[in-house]
Amino acid sequence: MFKEKTIVLGITGSVAAYKAADLASRLVQAGAAVEVIMTESAQKFIAPLTLRALTNRQPVTSMWQDANKFSIEHVSLADAADAVLIAPATANTIARLACGLADDILSSTVLATRAPVIIAPAMNCNMYENAATQANIAALKSRGFTFVEPESGRLACGAEGKGRLAAAEVILAALDAVLNRKNDLAGRSIVVTAGGTREPLDPVRYVGNRSSGKMGYALAAAARDRGASVRLVSTVDMPDSSGLSVIRVETAAQMLEAVRDAVKGADALIMAAAVADFRPSTVAGDKIKKGATSLDLKLEPTPDILSEVKGDFVRVGFAAETVDLIGNAKKKLAGKNLDLIVANDVTAPDSSFGAETNMVTLLFKDGHAEDLPLMPKRAVAEKILDYLAVRLS
Ligand code: CTP
């Protein structure tokens, strides 16, 4: 995956620094030359010797490390890098990069490089969510840095929340996407839907589903990175929507209208959204009060967007199933006149709503099928787009 690539791996002072050893090892196994830079605090968590043994190179730990070498270290690493990966990245390092500081070897290298920079944060959840950190992340994103979002869960400090370093597979997939970036969708216009629709019951309640929107967002971001112009019709907000034209909707009816409009002149429609099949027949004008011994909800069907929206574009659907995955998906492929359906067993571990990963089978109109292994949603997105790129070429 990373043959003949030089990756500068920046390690900063987080307890997750030990995970950088695994990343370094995987990068080496994938063919990369790995140059490690460790901040002073990183060295309190993990010894440079570990990284030297794994990468077969001496980690750089200071601006002034090797005065005998006739090269200015931060410039030579900045020039040599095909990518700079900072994992884990602390709030402090992110803040220093956002300010453009160059007061240690890592920040100097980042300032001096023209290579893409990928940052995988790890920190306490309150520090991550702090407005200062979020503003710094937004500033760096707007300058083209790629962020690999931390996971939610139990943190080393005992708190529960978002701040755990993303899984190695997710970080490496992001690095792969940046390094081996294709431009095979340049000039194409793609409409993607994401999230689950919400059908109102009264002014405060709705009937909804568990879709997180992550698959749709992964598709939209991947299509954007491959050069497409992307219109994203979504029921959820995601932190990184730069370069996407986002149309926010809530209900199936609103999504239908937005998609109808967005597909005009589009080359493809990818319906990753989980659209409600039924909505409350009446929406109460005021909040429904408790007190009654039971409450009957009358529901009516919503429009089927894929069936309603016609036009000359490639049509991709998803089939979220709990039983007879392939049988049900094949029926939808034919019934909704699709070119490709992505069959997704939502009961499988690591493949359910909200997960970072997905395991799917691609079923094509011509009858052939491709089983994909469990992989990050971004990698699933790339596979779907590989098909689209060929179809549209
Ligand atoms: N879909 C749609 N409009 C709807 C419902 C679904 O366009 N009202 C799309 C989804 O975005 C997805 C595909 O149709 O791409 C299949 O959705 P899914 O929920 O799996 O199937 P349904 O057609 O809703 O059938 P069922 O719920 O009975 O499985």
XYZ file of N, CA, C and O and ligand atoms in Angstrom, residues 193 195 197 252 255-256 259 269-278 301-309 315-322 328-329 332 336 338 340-342 344 353, ligand 1:
205
model
N -27.063 10.818 -0.659
C -27.930 11.097 0.490
C -27.348 10.413 1.724
O -26.707 9.370 1.620
N -27.858 9.729 6.244
C -28.600 9.858 7.509
C -29.979 9.222 7.443
O -30.401 8.706 6.408
N -34.138 9.659 7.985
C -35.132 10.729 7.998
C -35.868 10.735 9.341
O -35.925 9.726 10.036
N -38.751 12.357 4.747
C -38.673 11.677 3.452
C -39.187 12.594 2.342
O -38.608 12.653 1.247
N -36.631 15.118 1.558
C -35.502 14.497 0.862
C -35.858 14.246 -0.605
O -35.051 14.493 -1.498
N -37.088 13.813 -0.849
C -37.515 13.574 -2.231
C -37.396 14.866 -3.048
O -36.838 14.867 -4.145
N -33.701 15.775 -3.582
C -33.024 14.878 -4.527
C -33.492 15.169 -5.949
O -32.692 15.244 -6.874
N -26.578 9.063 -8.725
C -27.265 9.247 -7.439
C -26.921 8.050 -6.564
O -27.097 6.899 -6.980
N -26.406 8.337 -5.377
C -26.120 7.261 -4.418
C -27.033 7.467 -3.214
O -26.874 8.430 -2.457
N -27.989 6.574 -3.037
C -28.963 6.711 -1.930
C -28.470 5.898 -0.731
O -28.844 4.748 -0.545
N -27.624 6.539 0.081
C -27.130 5.856 1.282
C -28.033 6.142 2.484
O -27.861 5.542 3.541
N -28.979 7.066 2.331
C -29.836 7.436 3.468
C -30.796 6.309 3.824
O -31.202 5.524 2.966
N -31.134 6.247 5.110
C -32.165 5.321 5.577
C -33.463 6.129 5.629
O -33.662 6.949 6.532
N -34.285 5.917 4.624
C -35.495 6.731 4.484
C -36.658 6.002 5.162
O -36.848 4.800 4.945
N -37.427 6.738 5.950
C -38.590 6.129 6.614
C -39.572 5.630 5.556
O -39.789 6.297 4.540
N -40.135 4.468 5.785
C -41.149 3.951 4.863
C -42.548 4.426 5.254
O -43.461 4.396 4.445
N -42.691 4.819 6.519
C -43.995 5.305 7.005
C -43.791 6.580 7.829
O -42.742 6.756 8.444
N -47.770 5.524 4.245
C -46.501 5.320 3.515
C -45.887 6.649 3.063
O -46.610 7.601 2.761
N -44.561 6.684 3.026
C -43.841 7.841 2.461
C -43.552 7.521 0.988
O -43.641 6.363 0.586
N -43.167 8.510 0.207
C -42.779 8.193 -1.174
C -41.472 7.416 -1.191
O -40.620 7.621 -0.324
N -41.316 6.495 -2.154
C -40.040 5.810 -2.332
C -39.205 6.654 -3.297
O -39.531 6.786 -4.478
N -38.141 7.247 -2.754
C -37.387 8.249 -3.519
C -36.765 7.627 -4.767
O -36.879 8.165 -5.874
N -36.124 6.473 -4.601
C -35.465 5.841 -5.755
C -36.467 5.514 -6.859
O -36.144 5.604 -8.044
N -37.678 5.127 -6.474
C -38.667 4.784 -7.494
C -39.251 6.039 -8.144
O -39.617 6.032 -9.308
N -39.308 7.120 -7.372
C -39.937 8.358 -7.884
C -39.014 9.162 -8.785
O -39.469 9.826 -9.696
N -37.702 9.116 -8.472
C -36.779 10.012 -9.183
C -36.269 9.331 -10.439
O -35.593 8.315 -10.376
N -27.552 4.784 -10.947
C -28.344 4.729 -9.714
C -27.771 3.670 -8.772
O -27.690 2.493 -9.134
N -27.386 4.120 -7.586
C -26.832 3.199 -6.583
C -27.714 3.252 -5.341
O -28.019 4.335 -4.833
N -28.122 2.083 -4.862
C -28.929 2.020 -3.642
C -28.238 1.185 -2.586
O -27.244 0.505 -2.849
N -28.759 1.248 -1.381
C -28.283 0.418 -0.268
C -29.432 -0.477 0.164
O -30.595 -0.074 0.068
N -29.117 -1.646 0.641
C -30.150 -2.507 1.222
C -29.705 -2.869 2.628
O -28.738 -3.616 2.805
N -30.366 -2.286 3.608
C -30.072 -2.612 5.013
C -31.013 -3.731 5.402
O -32.227 -3.552 5.399
N -30.463 -4.906 5.706
C -31.310 -6.069 5.946
C -30.956 -6.750 7.267
O -29.804 -6.667 7.730
N -31.947 -7.435 7.820
C -31.679 -8.261 9.001
C -31.856 -9.746 8.680
O -31.395 -10.595 9.423
N -33.224 -10.337 -0.522
C -33.924 -9.049 -0.421
C -33.239 -7.967 -1.250
O -33.900 -7.150 -1.897
N -31.902 -7.978 -1.219
C -31.173 -6.945 -1.967
C -31.406 -7.110 -3.465
O -31.590 -6.117 -4.180
N -34.625 -5.560 -4.480
C -34.565 -4.086 -4.526
C -33.782 -3.608 -5.747
O -34.099 -2.582 -6.341
N -36.110 -1.315 -7.952
C -35.840 0.133 -7.953
C -34.992 0.526 -9.158
O -34.484 1.656 -9.222
N -31.929 -0.302 -10.264
C -30.615 0.198 -9.866
C -29.509 -0.417 -10.716
O -29.669 -1.513 -11.285
N -26.433 -0.656 -9.193
C -25.665 -1.326 -8.139
C -26.442 -1.200 -6.834
O -26.993 -0.128 -6.540
N -26.476 -2.302 -6.076
C -27.020 -2.194 -4.722
C -25.976 -2.704 -3.738
O -25.267 -3.682 -4.008
N -25.849 -1.975 -2.636
C -24.867 -2.311 -1.613
C -25.623 -3.007 -0.495
O -26.394 -2.371 0.225
N -26.175 -4.802 2.950
C -25.551 -4.547 4.238
C -26.346 -5.246 5.339
O -27.481 -4.873 5.607
N -25.540 0.223 12.313
C -25.653 1.684 12.245
C -24.700 2.322 13.259
O -24.583 1.857 14.387
N -35.226 4.274 -0.253
C -35.837 5.322 -0.905
N -37.047 5.786 -0.472
C -37.687 5.188 0.556
C -37.087 4.084 1.214
C -35.847 3.655 0.791
O -35.275 5.844 -1.868
N -38.861 5.650 0.952
C -33.908 3.807 -0.730
C -32.848 3.767 0.349
O -32.118 4.981 0.421
C -31.949 2.629 -0.132
C -32.925 1.697 -0.833
O -34.060 2.497 -1.174
O -30.986 3.043 -1.052
C -33.366 0.532 -0.004
O -33.803 0.979 1.261
P -34.239 -0.036 2.386
O -34.682 0.719 3.591
O -33.206 -1.102 2.535
O -35.479 -0.758 1.684
P -36.966 -0.349 1.452
O -37.170 -0.092 -0.008
O -37.367 0.736 2.381
O -37.697 -1.712 1.808
P -37.834 -2.447 3.238
O -37.851 -1.357 4.278
O -39.160 -3.132 3.112
O -36.676 -3.373 3.376
